CSV table of C-alpha atoms and ligand atoms in Angstrom, one decimal:
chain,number,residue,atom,x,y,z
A,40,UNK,CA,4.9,3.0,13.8
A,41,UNK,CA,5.6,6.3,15.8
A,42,UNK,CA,3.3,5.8,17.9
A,43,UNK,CA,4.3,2.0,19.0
A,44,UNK,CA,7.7,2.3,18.8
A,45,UNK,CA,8.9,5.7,18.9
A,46,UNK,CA,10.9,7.7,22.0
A,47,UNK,CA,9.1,9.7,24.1
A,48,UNK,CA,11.7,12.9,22.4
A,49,UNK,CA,10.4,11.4,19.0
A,50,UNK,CA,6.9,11.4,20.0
A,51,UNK,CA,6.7,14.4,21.6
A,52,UNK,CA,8.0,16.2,18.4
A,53,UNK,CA,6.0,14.5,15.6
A,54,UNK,CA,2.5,12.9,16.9
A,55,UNK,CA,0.4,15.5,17.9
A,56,UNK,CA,0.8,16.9,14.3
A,57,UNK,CA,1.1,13.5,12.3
A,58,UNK,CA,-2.6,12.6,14.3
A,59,UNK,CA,-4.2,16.0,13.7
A,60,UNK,CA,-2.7,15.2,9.6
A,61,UNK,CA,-1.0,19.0,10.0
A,62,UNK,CA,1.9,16.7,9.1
A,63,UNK,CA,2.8,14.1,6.7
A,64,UNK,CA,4.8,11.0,6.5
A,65,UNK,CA,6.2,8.7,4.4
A,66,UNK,CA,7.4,5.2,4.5
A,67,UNK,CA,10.6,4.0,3.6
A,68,UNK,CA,11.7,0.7,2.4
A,69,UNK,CA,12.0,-0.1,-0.6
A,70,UNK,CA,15.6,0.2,-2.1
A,71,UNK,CA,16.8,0.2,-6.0
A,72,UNK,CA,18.2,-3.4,-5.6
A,73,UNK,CA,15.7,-4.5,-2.6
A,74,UNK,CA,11.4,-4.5,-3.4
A,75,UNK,CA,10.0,-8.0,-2.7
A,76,UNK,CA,13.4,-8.9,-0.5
A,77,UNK,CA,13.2,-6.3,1.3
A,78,UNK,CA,15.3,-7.5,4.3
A,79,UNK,CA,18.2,-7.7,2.1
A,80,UNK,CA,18.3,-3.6,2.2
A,81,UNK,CA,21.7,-1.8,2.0
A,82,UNK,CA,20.9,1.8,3.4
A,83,UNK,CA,23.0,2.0,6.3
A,84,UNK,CA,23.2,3.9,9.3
A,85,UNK,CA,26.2,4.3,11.3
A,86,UNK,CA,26.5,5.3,15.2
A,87,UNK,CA,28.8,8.5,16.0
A,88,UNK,CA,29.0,10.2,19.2
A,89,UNK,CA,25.4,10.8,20.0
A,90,UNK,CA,24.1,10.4,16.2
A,91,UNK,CA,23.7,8.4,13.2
A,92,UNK,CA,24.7,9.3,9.9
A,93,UNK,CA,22.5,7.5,6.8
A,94,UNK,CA,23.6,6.7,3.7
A,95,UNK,CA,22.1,5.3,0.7
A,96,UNK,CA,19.0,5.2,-1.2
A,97,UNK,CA,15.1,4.7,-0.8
A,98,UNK,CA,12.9,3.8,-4.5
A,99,UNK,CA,9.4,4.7,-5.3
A,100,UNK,CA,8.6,6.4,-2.1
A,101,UNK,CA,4.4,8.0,-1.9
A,102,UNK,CA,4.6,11.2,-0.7
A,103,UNK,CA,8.3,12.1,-0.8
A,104,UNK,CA,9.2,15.7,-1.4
A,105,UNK,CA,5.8,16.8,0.0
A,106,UNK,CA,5.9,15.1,3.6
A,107,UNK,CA,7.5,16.0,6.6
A,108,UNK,CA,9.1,13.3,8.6
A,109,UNK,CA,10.3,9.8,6.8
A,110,UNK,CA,10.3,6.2,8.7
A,111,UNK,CA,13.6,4.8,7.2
A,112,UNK,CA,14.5,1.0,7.6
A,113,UNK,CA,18.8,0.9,7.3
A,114,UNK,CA,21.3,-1.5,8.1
A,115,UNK,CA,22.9,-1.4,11.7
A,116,UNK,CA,24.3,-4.5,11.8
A,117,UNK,CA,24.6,-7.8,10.2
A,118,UNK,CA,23.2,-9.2,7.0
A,119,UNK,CA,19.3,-10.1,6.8
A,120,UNK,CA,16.4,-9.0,9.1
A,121,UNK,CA,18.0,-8.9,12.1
A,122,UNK,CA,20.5,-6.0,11.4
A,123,UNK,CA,17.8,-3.7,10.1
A,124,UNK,CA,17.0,-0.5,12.6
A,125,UNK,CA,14.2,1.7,11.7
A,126,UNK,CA,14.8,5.7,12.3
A,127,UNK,CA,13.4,8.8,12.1
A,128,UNK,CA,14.4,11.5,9.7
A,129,UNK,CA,13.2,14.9,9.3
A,130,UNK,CA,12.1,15.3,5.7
A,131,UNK,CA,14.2,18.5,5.4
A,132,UNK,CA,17.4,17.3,7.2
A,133,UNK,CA,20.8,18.2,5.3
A,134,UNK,CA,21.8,15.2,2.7
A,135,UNK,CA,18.5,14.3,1.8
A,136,UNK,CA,18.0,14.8,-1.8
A,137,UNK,CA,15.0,14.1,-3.9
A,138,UNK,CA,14.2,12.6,-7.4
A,139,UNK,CA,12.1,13.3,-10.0
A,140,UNK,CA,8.1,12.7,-9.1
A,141,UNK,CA,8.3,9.8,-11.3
A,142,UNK,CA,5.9,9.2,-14.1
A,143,UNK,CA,3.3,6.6,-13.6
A,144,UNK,CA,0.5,4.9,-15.0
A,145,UNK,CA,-2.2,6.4,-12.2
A,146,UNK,CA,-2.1,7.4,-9.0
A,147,UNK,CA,-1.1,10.8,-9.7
A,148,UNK,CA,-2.7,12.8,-6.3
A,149,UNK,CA,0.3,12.1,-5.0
A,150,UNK,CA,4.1,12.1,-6.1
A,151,UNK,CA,6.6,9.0,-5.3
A,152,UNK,CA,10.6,10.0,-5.8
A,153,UNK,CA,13.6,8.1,-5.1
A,154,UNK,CA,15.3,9.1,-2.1
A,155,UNK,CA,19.0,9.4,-1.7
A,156,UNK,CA,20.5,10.0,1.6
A,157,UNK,CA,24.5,11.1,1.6
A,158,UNK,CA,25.9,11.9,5.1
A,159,UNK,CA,22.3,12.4,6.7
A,160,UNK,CA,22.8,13.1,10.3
A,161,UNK,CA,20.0,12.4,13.1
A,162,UNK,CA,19.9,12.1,17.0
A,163,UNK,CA,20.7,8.9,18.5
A,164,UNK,CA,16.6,9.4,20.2
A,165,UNK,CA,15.1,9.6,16.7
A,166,UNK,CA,16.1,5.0,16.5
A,167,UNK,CA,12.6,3.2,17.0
A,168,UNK,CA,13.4,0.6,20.3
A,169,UNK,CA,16.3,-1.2,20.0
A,170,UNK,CA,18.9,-1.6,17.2
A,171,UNK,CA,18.0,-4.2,14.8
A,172,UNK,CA,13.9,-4.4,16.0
A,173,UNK,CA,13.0,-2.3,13.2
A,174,UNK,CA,12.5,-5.2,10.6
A,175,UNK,CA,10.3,-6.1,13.0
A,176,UNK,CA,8.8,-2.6,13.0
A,177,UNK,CA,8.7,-2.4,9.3
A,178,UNK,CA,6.5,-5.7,8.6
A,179,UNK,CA,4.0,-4.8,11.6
A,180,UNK,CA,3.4,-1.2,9.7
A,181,UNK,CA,2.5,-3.0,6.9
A,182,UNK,CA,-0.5,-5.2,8.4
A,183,UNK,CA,-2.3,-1.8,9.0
A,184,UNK,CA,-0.8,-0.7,5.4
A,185,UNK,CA,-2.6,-3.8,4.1
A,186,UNK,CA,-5.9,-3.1,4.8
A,187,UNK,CA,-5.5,0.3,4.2
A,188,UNK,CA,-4.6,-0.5,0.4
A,189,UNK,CA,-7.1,-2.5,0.5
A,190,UNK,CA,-9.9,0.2,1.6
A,191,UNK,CA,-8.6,2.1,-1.4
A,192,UNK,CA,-9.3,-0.5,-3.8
A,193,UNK,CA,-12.4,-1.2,-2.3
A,194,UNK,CA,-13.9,2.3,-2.2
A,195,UNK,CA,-12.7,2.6,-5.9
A,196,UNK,CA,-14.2,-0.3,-7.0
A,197,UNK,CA,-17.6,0.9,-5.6
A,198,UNK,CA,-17.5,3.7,-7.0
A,199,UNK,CA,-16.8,2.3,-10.6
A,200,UNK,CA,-20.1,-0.2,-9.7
A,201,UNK,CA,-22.3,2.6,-8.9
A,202,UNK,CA,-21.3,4.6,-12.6
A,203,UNK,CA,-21.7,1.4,-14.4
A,204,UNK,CA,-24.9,0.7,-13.2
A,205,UNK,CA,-26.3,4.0,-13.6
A,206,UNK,CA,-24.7,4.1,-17.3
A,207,UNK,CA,-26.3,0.2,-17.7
A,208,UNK,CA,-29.6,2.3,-16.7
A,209,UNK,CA,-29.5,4.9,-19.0
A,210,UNK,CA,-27.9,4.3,-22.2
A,211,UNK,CA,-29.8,2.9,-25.2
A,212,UNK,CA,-28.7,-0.2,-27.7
A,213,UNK,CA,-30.7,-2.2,-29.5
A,214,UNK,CA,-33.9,-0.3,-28.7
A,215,UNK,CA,-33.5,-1.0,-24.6
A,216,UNK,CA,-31.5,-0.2,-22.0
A,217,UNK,CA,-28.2,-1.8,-21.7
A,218,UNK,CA,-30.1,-3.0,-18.7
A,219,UNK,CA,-32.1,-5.6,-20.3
A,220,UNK,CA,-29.1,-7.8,-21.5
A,221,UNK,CA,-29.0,-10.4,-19.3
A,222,UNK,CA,-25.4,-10.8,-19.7
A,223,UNK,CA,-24.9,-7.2,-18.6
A,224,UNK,CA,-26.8,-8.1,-15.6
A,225,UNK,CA,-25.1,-11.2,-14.6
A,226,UNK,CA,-21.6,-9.3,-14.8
A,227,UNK,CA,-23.0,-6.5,-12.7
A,228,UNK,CA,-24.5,-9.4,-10.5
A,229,UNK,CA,-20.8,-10.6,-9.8
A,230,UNK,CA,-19.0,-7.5,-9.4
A,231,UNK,CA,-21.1,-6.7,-6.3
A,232,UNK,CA,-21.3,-10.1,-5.2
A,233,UNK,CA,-17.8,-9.8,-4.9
A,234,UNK,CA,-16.9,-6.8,-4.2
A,235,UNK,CA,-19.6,-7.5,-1.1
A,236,UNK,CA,-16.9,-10.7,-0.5
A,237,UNK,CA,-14.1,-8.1,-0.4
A,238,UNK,CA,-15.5,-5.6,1.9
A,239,UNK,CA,-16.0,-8.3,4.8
A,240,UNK,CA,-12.9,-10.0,4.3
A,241,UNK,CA,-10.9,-6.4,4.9
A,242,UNK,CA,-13.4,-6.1,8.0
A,243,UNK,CA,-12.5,-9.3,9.0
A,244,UNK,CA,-8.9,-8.8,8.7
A,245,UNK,CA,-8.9,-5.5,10.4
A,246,UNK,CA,-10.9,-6.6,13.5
A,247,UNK,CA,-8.5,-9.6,13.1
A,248,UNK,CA,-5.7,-6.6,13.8
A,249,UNK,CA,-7.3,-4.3,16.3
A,250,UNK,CA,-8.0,-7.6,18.4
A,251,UNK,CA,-4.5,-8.1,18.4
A,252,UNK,CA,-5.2,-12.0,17.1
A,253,UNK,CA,-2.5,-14.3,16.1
A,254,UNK,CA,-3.1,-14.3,12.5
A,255,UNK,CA,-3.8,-11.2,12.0
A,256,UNK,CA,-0.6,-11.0,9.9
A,257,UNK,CA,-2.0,-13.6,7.6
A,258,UNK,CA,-5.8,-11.9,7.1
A,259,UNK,CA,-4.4,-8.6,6.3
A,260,UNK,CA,-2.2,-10.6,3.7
A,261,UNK,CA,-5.3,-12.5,2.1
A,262,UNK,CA,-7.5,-9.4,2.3
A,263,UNK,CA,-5.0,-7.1,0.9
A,264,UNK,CA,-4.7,-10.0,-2.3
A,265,UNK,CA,-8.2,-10.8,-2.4
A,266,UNK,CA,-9.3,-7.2,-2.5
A,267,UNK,CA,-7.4,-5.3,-4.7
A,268,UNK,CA,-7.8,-8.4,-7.4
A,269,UNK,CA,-11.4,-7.9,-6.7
A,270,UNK,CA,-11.3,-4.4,-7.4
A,271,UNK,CA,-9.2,-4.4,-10.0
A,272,UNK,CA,-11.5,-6.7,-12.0
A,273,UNK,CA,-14.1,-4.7,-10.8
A,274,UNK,CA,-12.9,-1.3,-12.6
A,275,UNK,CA,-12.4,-3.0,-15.3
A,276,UNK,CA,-15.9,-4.7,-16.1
A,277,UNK,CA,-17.1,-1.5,-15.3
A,278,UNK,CA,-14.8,0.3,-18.2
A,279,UNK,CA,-16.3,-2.5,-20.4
A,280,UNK,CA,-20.0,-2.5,-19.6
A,281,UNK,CA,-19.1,1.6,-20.6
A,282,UNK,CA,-18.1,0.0,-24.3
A,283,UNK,CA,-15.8,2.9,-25.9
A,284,UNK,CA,-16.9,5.7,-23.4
A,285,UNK,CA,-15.5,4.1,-20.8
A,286,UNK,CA,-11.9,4.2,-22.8
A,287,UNK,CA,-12.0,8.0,-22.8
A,288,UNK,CA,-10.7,10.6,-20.3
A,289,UNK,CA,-14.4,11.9,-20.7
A,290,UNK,CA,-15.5,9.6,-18.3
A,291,UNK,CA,-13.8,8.2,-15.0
A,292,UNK,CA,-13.5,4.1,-15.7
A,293,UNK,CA,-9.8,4.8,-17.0
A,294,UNK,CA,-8.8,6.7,-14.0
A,295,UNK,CA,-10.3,4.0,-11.7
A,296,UNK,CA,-8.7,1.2,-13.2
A,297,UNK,CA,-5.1,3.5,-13.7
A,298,UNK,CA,-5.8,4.0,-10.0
A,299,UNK,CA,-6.6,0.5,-8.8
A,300,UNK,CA,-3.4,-1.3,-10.7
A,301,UNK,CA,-0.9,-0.4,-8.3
A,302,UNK,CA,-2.7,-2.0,-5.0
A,303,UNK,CA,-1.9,-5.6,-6.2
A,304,UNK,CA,2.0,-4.3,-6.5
A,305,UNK,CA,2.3,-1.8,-3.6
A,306,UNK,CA,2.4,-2.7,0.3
A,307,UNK,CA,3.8,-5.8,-0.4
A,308,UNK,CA,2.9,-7.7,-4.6
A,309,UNK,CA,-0.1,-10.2,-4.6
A,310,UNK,CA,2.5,-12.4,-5.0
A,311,UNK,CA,4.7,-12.1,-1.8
A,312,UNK,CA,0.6,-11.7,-0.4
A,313,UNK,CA,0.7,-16.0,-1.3
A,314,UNK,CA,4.2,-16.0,-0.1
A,315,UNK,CA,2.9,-15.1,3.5
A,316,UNK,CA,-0.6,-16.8,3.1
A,317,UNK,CA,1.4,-20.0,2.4
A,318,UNK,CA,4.0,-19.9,4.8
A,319,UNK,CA,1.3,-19.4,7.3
A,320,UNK,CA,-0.3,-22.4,5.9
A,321,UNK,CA,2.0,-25.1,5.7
A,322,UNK,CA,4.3,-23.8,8.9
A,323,UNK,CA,4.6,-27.0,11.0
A,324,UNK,CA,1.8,-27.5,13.8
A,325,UNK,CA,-0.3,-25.3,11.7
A,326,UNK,CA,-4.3,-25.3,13.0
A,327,UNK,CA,-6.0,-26.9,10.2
A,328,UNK,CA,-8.4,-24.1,9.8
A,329,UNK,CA,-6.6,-20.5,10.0
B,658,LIG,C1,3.4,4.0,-6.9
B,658,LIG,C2,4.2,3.2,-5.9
B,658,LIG,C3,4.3,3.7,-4.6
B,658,LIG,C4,5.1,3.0,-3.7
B,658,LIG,N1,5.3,3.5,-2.4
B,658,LIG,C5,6.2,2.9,-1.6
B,658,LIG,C6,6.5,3.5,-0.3
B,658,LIG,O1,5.9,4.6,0.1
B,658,LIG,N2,7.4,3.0,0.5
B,658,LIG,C7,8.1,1.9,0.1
B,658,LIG,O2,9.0,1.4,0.9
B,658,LIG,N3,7.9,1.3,-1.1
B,658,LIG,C8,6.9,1.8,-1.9
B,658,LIG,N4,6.7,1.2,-3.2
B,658,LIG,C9,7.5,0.0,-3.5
B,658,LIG,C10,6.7,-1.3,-3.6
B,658,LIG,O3,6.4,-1.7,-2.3
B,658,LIG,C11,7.5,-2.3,-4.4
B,658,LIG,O4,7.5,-1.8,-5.8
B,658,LIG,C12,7.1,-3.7,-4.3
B,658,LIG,O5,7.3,-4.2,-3.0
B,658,LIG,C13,7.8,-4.6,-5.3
B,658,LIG,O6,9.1,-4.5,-5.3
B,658,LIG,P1,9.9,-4.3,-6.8
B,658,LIG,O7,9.1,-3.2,-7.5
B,658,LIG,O8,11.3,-4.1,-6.5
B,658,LIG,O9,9.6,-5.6,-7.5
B,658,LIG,P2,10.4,-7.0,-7.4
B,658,LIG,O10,10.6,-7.4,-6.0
B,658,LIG,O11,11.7,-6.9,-8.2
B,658,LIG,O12,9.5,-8.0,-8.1
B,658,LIG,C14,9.3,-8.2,-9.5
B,658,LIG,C15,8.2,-9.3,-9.7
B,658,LIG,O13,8.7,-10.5,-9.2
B,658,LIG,C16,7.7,-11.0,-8.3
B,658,LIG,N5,8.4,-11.7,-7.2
B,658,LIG,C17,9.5,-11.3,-6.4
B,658,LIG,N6,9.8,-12.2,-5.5
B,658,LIG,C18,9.0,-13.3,-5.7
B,658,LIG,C19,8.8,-14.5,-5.0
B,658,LIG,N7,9.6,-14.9,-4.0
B,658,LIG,N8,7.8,-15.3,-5.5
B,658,LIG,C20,7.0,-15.0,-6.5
B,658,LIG,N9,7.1,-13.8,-7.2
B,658,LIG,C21,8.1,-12.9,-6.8
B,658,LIG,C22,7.0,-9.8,-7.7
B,658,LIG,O14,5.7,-10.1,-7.2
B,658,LIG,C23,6.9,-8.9,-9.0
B,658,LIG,O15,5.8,-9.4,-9.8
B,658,LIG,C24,5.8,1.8,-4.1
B,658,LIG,C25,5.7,1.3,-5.4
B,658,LIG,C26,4.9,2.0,-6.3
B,658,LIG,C27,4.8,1.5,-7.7
């Protein structure tokens, strides 16, 4: 988003560092009161003199208190979409206070705090284009957060496959490998069938965005909902074909499917992912194949 949209000032200060990964950002949207509706955000930023000054508060935010520079979406102007702006904020600037890492279910490598922001000052340079573009901003970040949420649950997914079928190989029941149950074999049979399914339709969707195609919007929706299902079912047939080892921290399976969970609700629920996918759908003069 820095790169697309960003001022040259803005540019200049963050993206040599953000590209190299010497620094970190997060992304911030999500409010208390506003997840799934996000454009009805309160978080406002007010112009004075040659700044504006941010005030209120950003939930569940990845990375917060360990990053450097946040991408905040905050009210400008009127009601709905089209008085959203999208800023940047140095991590560190005076007024930003951070929460508790919250506790969660998995995906611990990383903390996520609620952000609050009282009286947070920043150059007029660090607004993305134009006052009340940065809804705009905000939902085209999230076609490349898409498929990258979907990589993750991918990648996981694989590598649950690959420890189930070693584990189908090796352990013992009944005088035979759990190998030889045919019904072992069809469920492994599915998973990479599949999971194979998932992989191309996140390659599909992400050519879809590089090409800059029309629906692009709409395959990184369907690939992000179709693949982290996928790979959340996935993780967990492979926590079952484990029987009770695959239930203890010995092993990985837990972690993978702790991990996995929080694709189909992050970047957007698999819900509002049918919202779009819909929408897309039934819009009048729709082509009758996407
Ligand atoms: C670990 C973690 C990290 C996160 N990181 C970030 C981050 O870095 N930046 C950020 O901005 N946000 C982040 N989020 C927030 C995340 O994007 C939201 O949690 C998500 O968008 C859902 O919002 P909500 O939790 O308020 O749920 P709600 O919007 O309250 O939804 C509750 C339930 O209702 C369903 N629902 C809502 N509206 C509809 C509808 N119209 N039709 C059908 N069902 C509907 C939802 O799908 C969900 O099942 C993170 C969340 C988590 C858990």
């Amino acid at each position: 988003m820095i790169a697309s949209f960003g001022t040259d000032e803005v540019k200049s200060q963050y993206m040599d560092q953000l590209v190299m990964g010497e620094l970190l950002a997060s992304y911030c949207l999500t409010e208390p009161g506003s997840g799934s509706d996000a454009a009805s955000l309160k978080t406002k930023a007010v112009l004075d003199g040659d700044e504006y000054v941010l005030n209120g508060s950003k939930m569940f935010i990845s990375g917060a208190g360990e990053t450097d520079v946040l991408v905040v979406m905050a009210r400008t102007g009127e009601e709905g979409p089209k008085g959203i702006s999208a800023f940047v904020v140095p991590a560190d600037a005076a007024g930003v206070i951070y929460g508790k890492a919250e506790e969660k279910m998995g995906w611990n490598a990383q903390p996520t705090r609620l952000i609050t922001f009282e009286d947070v000052r920043i150059p007029a340079a660090n607004l993305m284009g134009k006052e009340g573009e940065g809804f705009k901003f905000a939902m085209q970040g999230l076609d490349g957060g898409r498929i990258n949420i979907a990589t993750c649950s991918i990648g996981t997914a694989q590598q649950a496959l690959n420890t189930a079928k070693e584990y189908m190989q090796e352990r013992q029941q009944f005088g035979k490998p759990l190998a030889a149950f045919q019904a072992l074999q069809f469920k492994i049979a599915d998973m990479n069938t599949e999971l194979v399914a998932a992989r191309q339709m996140v390659r599909l969707a992400a050519f879809k965005l590089d090409s800059n195609d029309p629906e692009k919007t709409t395959y990184c929706a369907m690939a992000k909902r179709f693949a982290t299902d996928v790979g959340t079912k996935v993780c967990d047939d492979a926590l079952q074909i484990h029987g009770g080892y695959g239930y203890i921290k010995e092993y990985p399976l837990e972690r993978h499917l702790r991990d996995v969970r929080v694709h189909q609700i992050l970047e957007g629920t698999n819900e509002i992912m049918r919202v779009i996918i819909a929408r897309r759908i039934l819009a009048e003069g729709a082509a009758s194949v996407l």
